[in-house]
Tab-separated table of C-alpha atoms and ligand atoms in Angstrom:
chain	number	residue	atom	x	y	z
A	1	MET	CA	156.709	-34.469	186.288
A	2	VAL	CA	159.488	-32.751	184.191
A	3	THR	CA	162.404	-35.231	183.529
A	4	ARG	CA	164.644	-33.352	181.068
A	5	ILE	CA	165.368	-29.692	180.614
A	6	GLY	CA	167.466	-27.737	178.172
A	7	ILE	CA	169.677	-24.680	178.576
A	8	LEU	CA	171.078	-22.302	176.092
A	9	THR	CA	173.005	-18.976	176.056
A	10	SER	CA	172.078	-16.468	173.450
A	11	GLY	CA	172.991	-12.853	172.329
A	12	GLY	CA	176.176	-11.399	173.589
A	13	ASP	CA	178.245	-13.471	175.968
A	14	ALA	CA	178.822	-12.185	179.513
A	15	PRO	CA	181.070	-13.315	182.386
A	16	GLY	CA	179.129	-15.418	184.863
A	17	MET	CA	177.204	-17.282	182.200
A	18	ASN	CA	179.329	-20.339	182.881
A	19	ALA	CA	178.614	-20.130	186.655
A	20	CYS	CA	174.879	-20.073	185.703
A	21	ILE	CA	175.164	-23.104	183.430
A	22	ARG	CA	176.984	-24.899	186.183
A	23	ALA	CA	174.255	-24.068	188.745
A	24	VAL	CA	171.506	-25.128	186.371
A	25	VAL	CA	173.230	-28.473	185.696
A	26	ARG	CA	174.140	-29.231	189.332
A	27	ALA	CA	170.684	-28.164	190.759
A	28	SER	CA	168.984	-30.332	188.123
A	29	ILE	CA	170.957	-33.381	188.731
A	30	TYR	CA	170.576	-32.855	192.534
A	31	ASN	CA	166.715	-32.850	191.918
A	32	GLY	CA	166.786	-35.869	189.622
A	33	LEU	CA	166.513	-33.984	186.281
A	34	LYS	CA	168.570	-34.656	183.199
A	35	VAL	CA	170.082	-31.589	181.363
A	36	THR	CA	170.727	-31.054	177.613
A	37	GLY	CA	173.035	-28.270	176.660
A	38	ILE	CA	172.021	-26.510	173.484
A	39	MET	CA	175.036	-25.046	171.702
A	40	ARG	CA	175.031	-21.581	169.928
A	41	GLY	CA	171.793	-20.329	171.114
A	42	TYR	CA	168.761	-20.559	168.712
A	43	ALA	CA	171.122	-21.117	165.759
A	44	GLY	CA	172.404	-24.368	167.366
A	45	LEU	CA	168.899	-25.360	168.417
A	46	LEU	CA	167.783	-25.271	164.812
A	47	ALA	CA	170.860	-27.263	163.764
A	48	GLY	CA	170.253	-29.861	166.476
A	49	GLU	CA	173.554	-29.098	168.246
A	50	PHE	CA	172.848	-30.783	171.638
A	51	ILE	CA	175.181	-32.136	174.181
A	52	PRO	CA	174.413	-34.033	177.409
A	53	LEU	CA	175.488	-32.222	180.510
A	54	ASP	CA	176.458	-34.174	183.625
A	55	VAL	CA	178.060	-33.114	186.876
A	56	GLY	CA	181.657	-33.352	185.593
A	57	SER	CA	180.934	-31.468	182.384
A	58	VAL	CA	180.498	-28.188	184.201
A	59	GLY	CA	183.525	-28.705	186.502
A	60	ASP	CA	186.341	-26.013	186.360
A	61	ILE	CA	184.136	-23.363	184.617
A	62	ILE	CA	182.803	-21.213	187.475
A	63	HIS	CA	185.687	-18.863	187.119
A	64	ARG	CA	185.733	-18.577	183.388
A	65	GLY	CA	184.350	-15.815	181.294
A	66	GLY	CA	182.399	-16.490	178.014
A	67	THR	CA	180.079	-19.447	177.736
A	68	ILE	CA	180.919	-23.102	177.247
A	69	LEU	CA	177.670	-23.428	175.321
A	70	ARG	CA	178.901	-20.674	172.968
A	71	THR	CA	176.303	-18.133	171.770
A	72	ALA	CA	174.949	-16.828	168.554
A	73	ARG	CA	172.513	-14.411	166.929
A	74	SER	CA	170.103	-16.206	164.569
A	75	MET	CA	168.251	-14.422	161.812
A	76	GLU	CA	166.861	-17.859	160.709
A	77	PHE	CA	165.114	-18.195	164.041
A	78	MET	CA	163.158	-14.893	163.420
A	79	GLU	CA	160.997	-16.761	160.858
A	80	LYS	CA	157.769	-18.325	162.100
A	81	ALA	CA	158.391	-21.627	160.247
A	82	ASN	CA	161.723	-21.983	161.903
A	83	GLN	CA	160.203	-21.267	165.305
A	84	ASP	CA	157.771	-24.065	164.731
A	85	LYS	CA	160.677	-26.238	163.693
A	86	ALA	CA	162.658	-25.297	166.842
A	87	ALA	CA	159.760	-26.243	169.117
A	88	THR	CA	159.414	-29.592	167.284
A	89	ILE	CA	163.206	-30.203	167.699
A	90	LEU	CA	162.898	-29.544	171.444
A	91	GLY	CA	160.006	-32.045	171.738
A	92	GLN	CA	161.948	-34.757	169.682
A	93	ALA	CA	164.848	-34.296	172.100
A	94	GLY	CA	162.573	-34.913	175.119
A	95	ILE	CA	163.139	-31.394	176.431
A	96	GLU	CA	160.130	-30.420	178.538
A	97	GLY	CA	161.330	-27.054	179.859
A	98	LEU	CA	163.977	-24.639	178.646
A	99	ILE	CA	166.300	-22.095	180.459
A	100	VAL	CA	167.427	-19.187	178.355
A	101	VAL	CA	170.348	-17.079	179.465
A	102	GLY	CA	170.655	-13.852	177.478
A	103	GLY	CA	169.283	-10.391	176.644
A	104	ASP	CA	165.822	-9.157	175.961
A	105	GLY	CA	166.078	-10.157	172.290
A	106	SER	CA	166.740	-13.700	173.452
A	107	PHE	CA	163.721	-13.506	175.763
A	108	ARG	CA	161.561	-12.408	172.849
A	109	GLY	CA	162.814	-15.558	171.168
A	110	ALA	CA	161.848	-17.646	174.303
A	111	MET	CA	158.237	-16.251	173.919
A	112	THR	CA	157.845	-18.334	170.751
A	113	PHE	CA	158.259	-21.540	172.746
A	114	ILE	CA	155.895	-20.396	175.456
A	115	GLU	CA	153.308	-19.721	172.825
A	116	ARG	CA	153.829	-23.316	171.743
A	117	GLY	CA	153.285	-24.674	175.211
A	118	ILE	CA	156.946	-25.209	176.199
A	119	PRO	CA	157.734	-23.624	179.614
A	120	VAL	CA	160.777	-21.332	179.594
A	121	ILE	CA	162.561	-19.493	182.466
A	122	CYS	CA	164.605	-16.519	181.317
A	123	ILE	CA	167.784	-15.454	183.077
A	124	PRO	CA	169.154	-11.928	182.404
A	125	GLY	CA	172.737	-12.201	181.110
A	126	THR	CA	174.428	-9.268	179.376
A	127	ILE	CA	177.196	-6.921	180.404
A	128	ASP	CA	175.012	-3.839	179.403
A	129	ARG	CA	172.477	-4.288	182.158
A	130	ASP	CA	169.951	-3.011	179.628
A	131	ILE	CA	167.162	-5.618	180.242
A	132	PRO	CA	163.725	-4.122	181.401
A	133	GLY	CA	162.381	-5.242	184.755
A	134	THR	CA	165.652	-6.021	186.541
A	135	GLU	CA	168.294	-3.890	188.285
A	136	TYR	CA	171.009	-6.514	187.658
A	137	THR	CA	172.114	-8.733	184.760
A	138	ILE	CA	174.828	-11.408	184.861
A	139	GLY	CA	178.151	-10.006	183.659
A	140	PHE	CA	177.484	-6.379	184.467
A	141	ASP	CA	179.540	-6.250	187.639
A	142	THR	CA	182.475	-7.807	186.007
A	143	ALA	CA	182.304	-5.428	183.085
A	144	VAL	CA	182.108	-2.435	185.472
A	145	ASN	CA	185.160	-3.693	187.371
A	146	THR	CA	187.020	-4.248	184.104
A	147	VAL	CA	186.346	-0.574	183.137
A	148	LEU	CA	187.323	0.588	186.655
A	149	ASP	CA	190.661	-1.196	186.343
A	150	ALA	CA	191.199	0.515	183.029
A	151	ILE	CA	190.316	3.894	184.544
A	152	ASN	CA	192.811	3.424	187.356
A	153	LYS	CA	195.556	2.556	184.891
A	154	ILE	CA	194.800	5.401	182.552
A	155	ARG	CA	194.657	7.806	185.481
A	156	ASP	CA	198.254	6.895	186.430
A	157	THR	CA	199.583	7.891	183.075
A	158	ALA	CA	197.164	10.828	182.726
A	159	THR	CA	198.391	12.331	186.006
A	160	SER	CA	202.066	11.881	184.938
A	161	HIS	CA	201.480	13.730	181.663
A	162	ASP	CA	198.876	16.212	182.758
A	163	ARG	CA	196.391	14.947	180.216
A	164	THR	CA	192.701	14.707	179.696
A	165	ASN	CA	191.467	11.210	178.807
A	166	VAL	CA	188.309	10.267	177.121
A	167	ILE	CA	187.390	6.609	177.591
A	168	GLU	CA	184.658	4.925	175.494
A	169	VAL	CA	182.867	2.076	177.049
A	170	MET	CA	180.131	-0.286	175.864
A	171	GLY	CA	176.463	0.813	175.868
A	172	ARG	CA	174.807	1.442	172.547
A	173	SER	CA	171.535	2.442	174.071
A	174	SER	CA	172.239	2.491	177.819
A	175	GLY	CA	174.675	4.204	179.982
A	176	HIS	CA	174.798	1.771	183.010
A	177	ILE	CA	178.360	0.754	182.597
A	178	ALA	CA	179.529	4.344	181.892
A	179	LEU	CA	177.595	5.641	184.885
A	180	GLN	CA	178.623	3.073	187.480
A	181	ALA	CA	182.266	2.745	186.359
A	182	GLY	CA	182.517	6.546	186.009
A	183	LEU	CA	181.153	7.199	189.545
A	184	ALA	CA	183.313	4.502	191.017
A	185	GLY	CA	186.350	5.742	189.084
A	186	GLY	CA	185.903	9.436	189.890
A	187	ALA	CA	185.277	10.607	186.393
A	188	GLU	CA	184.937	14.337	185.709
A	189	SER	CA	182.100	13.924	183.238
A	190	ILE	CA	179.922	10.880	182.237
A	191	LEU	CA	178.221	10.997	178.875
A	192	VAL	CA	175.294	8.628	178.454
A	193	PRO	CA	172.778	8.114	175.702
A	194	GLU	CA	169.847	8.755	178.061
A	195	VAL	CA	170.868	12.287	178.862
A	196	PRO	CA	171.734	14.953	176.325
A	197	PHE	CA	175.028	16.584	177.022
A	198	ASP	CA	176.501	20.055	176.525
A	199	LEU	CA	180.096	19.823	175.475
A	200	ASP	CA	180.658	23.453	176.468
A	201	LYS	CA	179.748	22.537	180.066
A	202	VAL	CA	182.019	19.491	179.889
A	203	CYS	CA	184.977	21.723	178.798
A	204	LEU	CA	184.175	24.390	181.368
A	205	ARG	CA	184.349	21.754	184.113
A	206	LEU	CA	187.718	20.554	182.722
A	207	LEU	CA	189.170	23.941	182.583
A	208	ARG	CA	187.901	24.764	186.159
A	209	GLY	CA	189.629	21.603	187.406
A	210	HIS	CA	192.815	22.425	185.487
A	211	ASP	CA	192.925	25.977	186.902
A	212	ARG	CA	192.858	24.656	190.467
A	213	GLY	CA	195.775	22.401	189.699
A	214	LYS	CA	194.148	19.122	188.731
A	215	LEU	CA	196.715	16.936	186.822
A	216	HIS	CA	194.257	14.546	185.243
A	217	SER	CA	190.755	14.426	183.953
A	218	ILE	CA	188.708	11.398	182.861
A	219	ILE	CA	185.620	11.697	180.670
A	220	LEU	CA	183.617	8.524	180.373
A	221	VAL	CA	181.609	8.118	177.160
A	222	ALA	CA	179.035	5.380	176.473
A	223	GLU	CA	179.373	4.230	172.830
A	224	GLY	CA	175.758	5.223	172.120
A	225	VAL	CA	176.644	8.860	172.608
A	226	GLY	CA	178.679	9.142	169.466
A	227	SER	CA	182.350	8.976	168.430
A	228	ALA	CA	184.666	9.263	171.430
A	229	VAL	CA	187.461	10.177	168.879
A	230	LYS	CA	185.432	13.227	167.769
A	231	ILE	CA	184.581	14.143	171.311
A	232	GLY	CA	188.185	14.047	172.220
A	233	GLU	CA	189.137	16.213	169.289
A	234	ASN	CA	186.557	18.741	170.124
A	235	ILE	CA	187.540	18.935	173.820
A	236	GLU	CA	191.214	19.465	172.793
A	237	ALA	CA	190.214	22.149	170.273
A	238	ARG	CA	187.955	24.015	172.701
A	239	THR	CA	190.152	23.833	175.852
A	240	GLY	CA	193.583	23.571	174.451
A	241	LEU	CA	194.255	20.712	176.879
A	242	GLU	CA	196.137	17.584	175.549
A	243	THR	CA	193.549	14.980	175.154
A	244	ARG	CA	193.837	11.221	174.581
A	245	VAL	CA	191.043	8.771	173.599
A	246	THR	CA	190.883	5.096	174.667
A	247	ILE	CA	188.160	2.741	173.303
A	248	LEU	CA	188.008	-0.232	175.588
A	249	GLY	CA	185.971	-2.422	173.315
A	250	HIS	CA	185.664	-6.146	173.714
A	251	ILE	CA	188.003	-6.269	176.635
A	252	GLN	CA	184.783	-5.432	178.639
A	253	ARG	CA	183.134	-8.739	177.658
A	254	GLY	CA	185.795	-11.023	178.923
A	255	GLY	CA	187.596	-12.061	182.085
A	256	SER	CA	186.895	-14.054	185.173
A	257	PRO	CA	183.542	-13.108	186.650
A	258	THR	CA	183.471	-11.167	190.008
A	259	ALA	CA	182.164	-12.859	193.119
A	260	LEU	CA	178.908	-10.861	192.750
A	261	ASP	CA	178.306	-12.151	189.171
A	262	ARG	CA	179.141	-15.765	190.284
A	263	LEU	CA	176.750	-15.453	193.221
A	264	TRP	CA	173.822	-14.099	191.275
A	265	ALA	CA	174.404	-16.424	188.341
A	266	SER	CA	174.490	-19.478	190.788
A	267	ARG	CA	171.339	-18.358	192.613
A	268	MET	CA	169.565	-17.609	189.413
A	269	GLY	CA	170.475	-20.905	187.712
A	270	ALA	CA	169.373	-22.895	190.782
A	271	GLN	CA	166.100	-20.868	191.037
A	272	ALA	CA	165.319	-21.369	187.380
A	273	VAL	CA	165.381	-25.188	187.854
A	274	ALA	CA	163.182	-24.905	191.019
A	275	LEU	CA	160.649	-22.943	188.964
A	276	LEU	CA	160.537	-25.538	186.166
A	277	LEU	CA	160.051	-28.237	188.792
A	278	GLN	CA	157.106	-26.219	190.062
A	279	LYS	CA	155.855	-26.362	186.559
A	280	LYS	CA	156.227	-22.670	186.078
A	281	GLY	CA	157.051	-21.020	182.722
A	282	ALA	CA	156.944	-17.594	181.085
A	283	VAL	CA	158.985	-16.222	183.911
A	284	MET	CA	161.959	-13.890	183.910
A	285	LEU	CA	164.227	-13.935	187.028
A	286	ALA	CA	165.122	-10.506	188.157
A	287	VAL	CA	166.781	-8.515	190.993
A	288	GLU	CA	164.580	-5.911	192.580
A	289	LYS	CA	165.577	-3.846	195.503
A	290	GLY	CA	168.402	-6.297	196.089
A	291	GLU	CA	166.151	-9.409	196.144
A	292	LEU	CA	165.849	-12.219	193.623
A	293	VAL	CA	162.352	-12.186	192.245
A	294	GLU	CA	160.376	-13.844	189.462
A	295	LYS	CA	158.501	-11.744	187.011
A	296	ASP	CA	155.922	-12.429	184.350
A	297	LEU	CA	158.030	-12.499	181.193
A	298	VAL	CA	155.462	-10.576	179.029
A	299	GLU	CA	155.080	-7.832	181.642
A	300	ALA	CA	158.809	-7.581	182.184
A	301	LEU	CA	159.479	-7.152	178.482
A	302	GLN	CA	156.812	-4.368	178.351
A	303	SER	CA	158.527	-2.377	181.084
A	304	LYS	CA	161.288	0.053	180.507
A	305	ASN	CA	164.891	-0.160	181.421
A	306	GLU	CA	165.899	3.122	182.962
A	307	LEU	CA	169.131	4.837	184.134
A	308	ASP	CA	169.426	5.506	187.857
A	309	MET	CA	169.039	9.268	187.637
A	310	GLY	CA	169.861	9.600	191.427
A	311	LEU	CA	173.327	8.066	190.739
A	312	TYR	CA	173.705	10.239	187.567
A	313	GLN	CA	173.034	13.409	189.611
A	314	LEU	CA	175.374	12.201	192.340
A	315	SER	CA	178.160	11.806	189.791
A	316	GLY	CA	177.692	15.468	188.946
A	317	VAL	CA	177.741	16.646	192.519
A	318	LEU	CA	180.926	14.599	193.303
A	319	SER	CA	182.912	15.904	190.320
A	320	ILE	CA	182.456	19.660	190.911
B	401	ATP	P1	172.396	-8.699	173.976
B	401	ATP	O1	171.666	-7.635	174.842
B	401	ATP	O2	173.634	-9.136	174.628
B	401	ATP	O3	172.625	-8.206	172.630
B	401	ATP	P2	170.180	-10.127	173.160
B	401	ATP	O4	169.520	-11.437	173.704
B	401	ATP	O5	169.233	-8.890	173.303
B	401	ATP	O6	171.440	-10.031	173.835
B	401	ATP	P3	169.660	-10.288	170.371
B	401	ATP	O7	170.658	-10.263	169.179
B	401	ATP	O8	168.735	-9.108	170.369
B	401	ATP	O9	170.524	-10.364	171.677
B	401	ATP	O10	168.777	-11.550	170.327
B	401	ATP	C1	169.371	-12.873	170.289
B	401	ATP	C2	168.666	-13.723	169.368
B	401	ATP	O11	167.286	-13.956	169.873
B	401	ATP	C3	168.389	-13.189	167.918
B	401	ATP	O12	169.472	-13.495	167.117
B	401	ATP	C4	167.203	-14.037	167.466
B	401	ATP	O13	167.521	-15.325	166.939
B	401	ATP	C5	166.375	-14.113	168.773
B	401	ATP	N1	165.336	-13.090	168.765
B	401	ATP	C6	165.564	-11.698	169.077
B	401	ATP	N2	164.385	-11.054	168.954
B	401	ATP	C7	163.451	-11.910	168.617
B	401	ATP	C8	162.061	-11.843	168.381
B	401	ATP	N3	161.365	-10.712	168.401
B	401	ATP	N4	161.427	-13.045	168.031
B	401	ATP	C9	161.952	-14.123	167.982
B	401	ATP	N5	163.352	-14.289	168.278
B	401	ATP	C10	164.041	-13.224	168.544
């Protein structure tokens, strides 16, 4: 019977991580388990930065962005000797099962414990939604809504001045945020790393809209596509339309999580505890066809994270 579990957040922070920590702690205590909070991901684990988590310690955090356990990237932890050391530290702290909330890099880190006989349940938490094997990650919905809010605001001023606006959003290797926020925000063009783009076509579309009296145009660019500033300069040079560029940056990481992110974070946190109680490990929680499912971690990490091409094509149809 497991008596103590540990939880850490790792990689980039994402709104909803706190709701997940809260769910893990409360579901554990409800089931008679003790919970140790590990600060700053694998870096804090190696430094032995542990805090006991009780019911009250996760009060008043469900609505807060970021993560009370803080997060980090640890180069030290990439070394095998330090992975051995980390597993020993967990054992010394009496931690018999671990819950890791983070991205696929963090999950690869989690594999090192599984290989050493410590069960780990991985919960997808990243605003980018770029984890293989799941159609949802904690924080993605909040980030999309933050971008949508920015689009709405930029659209107001764009219309008043008859301007074209290029908005750069996060997504170094994936265009999920750009695609979903762009579709929901009525962007004219959405540029994502997964699909090569033709700037001439983007410009043609802009000019066509302008000719039929459109007062504003929004182009959404995922950061992985290239410099939004350069794209904006090129658009202005080719079309003669006044163009402004906005880089949203870290504003997309923060903020109070949406209801959707809080709900999934709460469900995933509680389910992760249930799985450890069932003596399961090497599992990644995922959302598939709208349902919460458990996946073999190794298989999930071997699969590919793909852009929804149906949605991408729809965005093209709706912005003719
Ligand atoms: P995000 O998608 O938000 O960037 P992530 O979890 O993918 O999150 P990474 O920086 O890739 O972020 O990984 C977090 C940490 O996990 C790393 O700093 C490292 O300590 C550990 N890690 C990543 N990859 C591995 C690996 N292959 N083996 C062991 N540990 C790893």
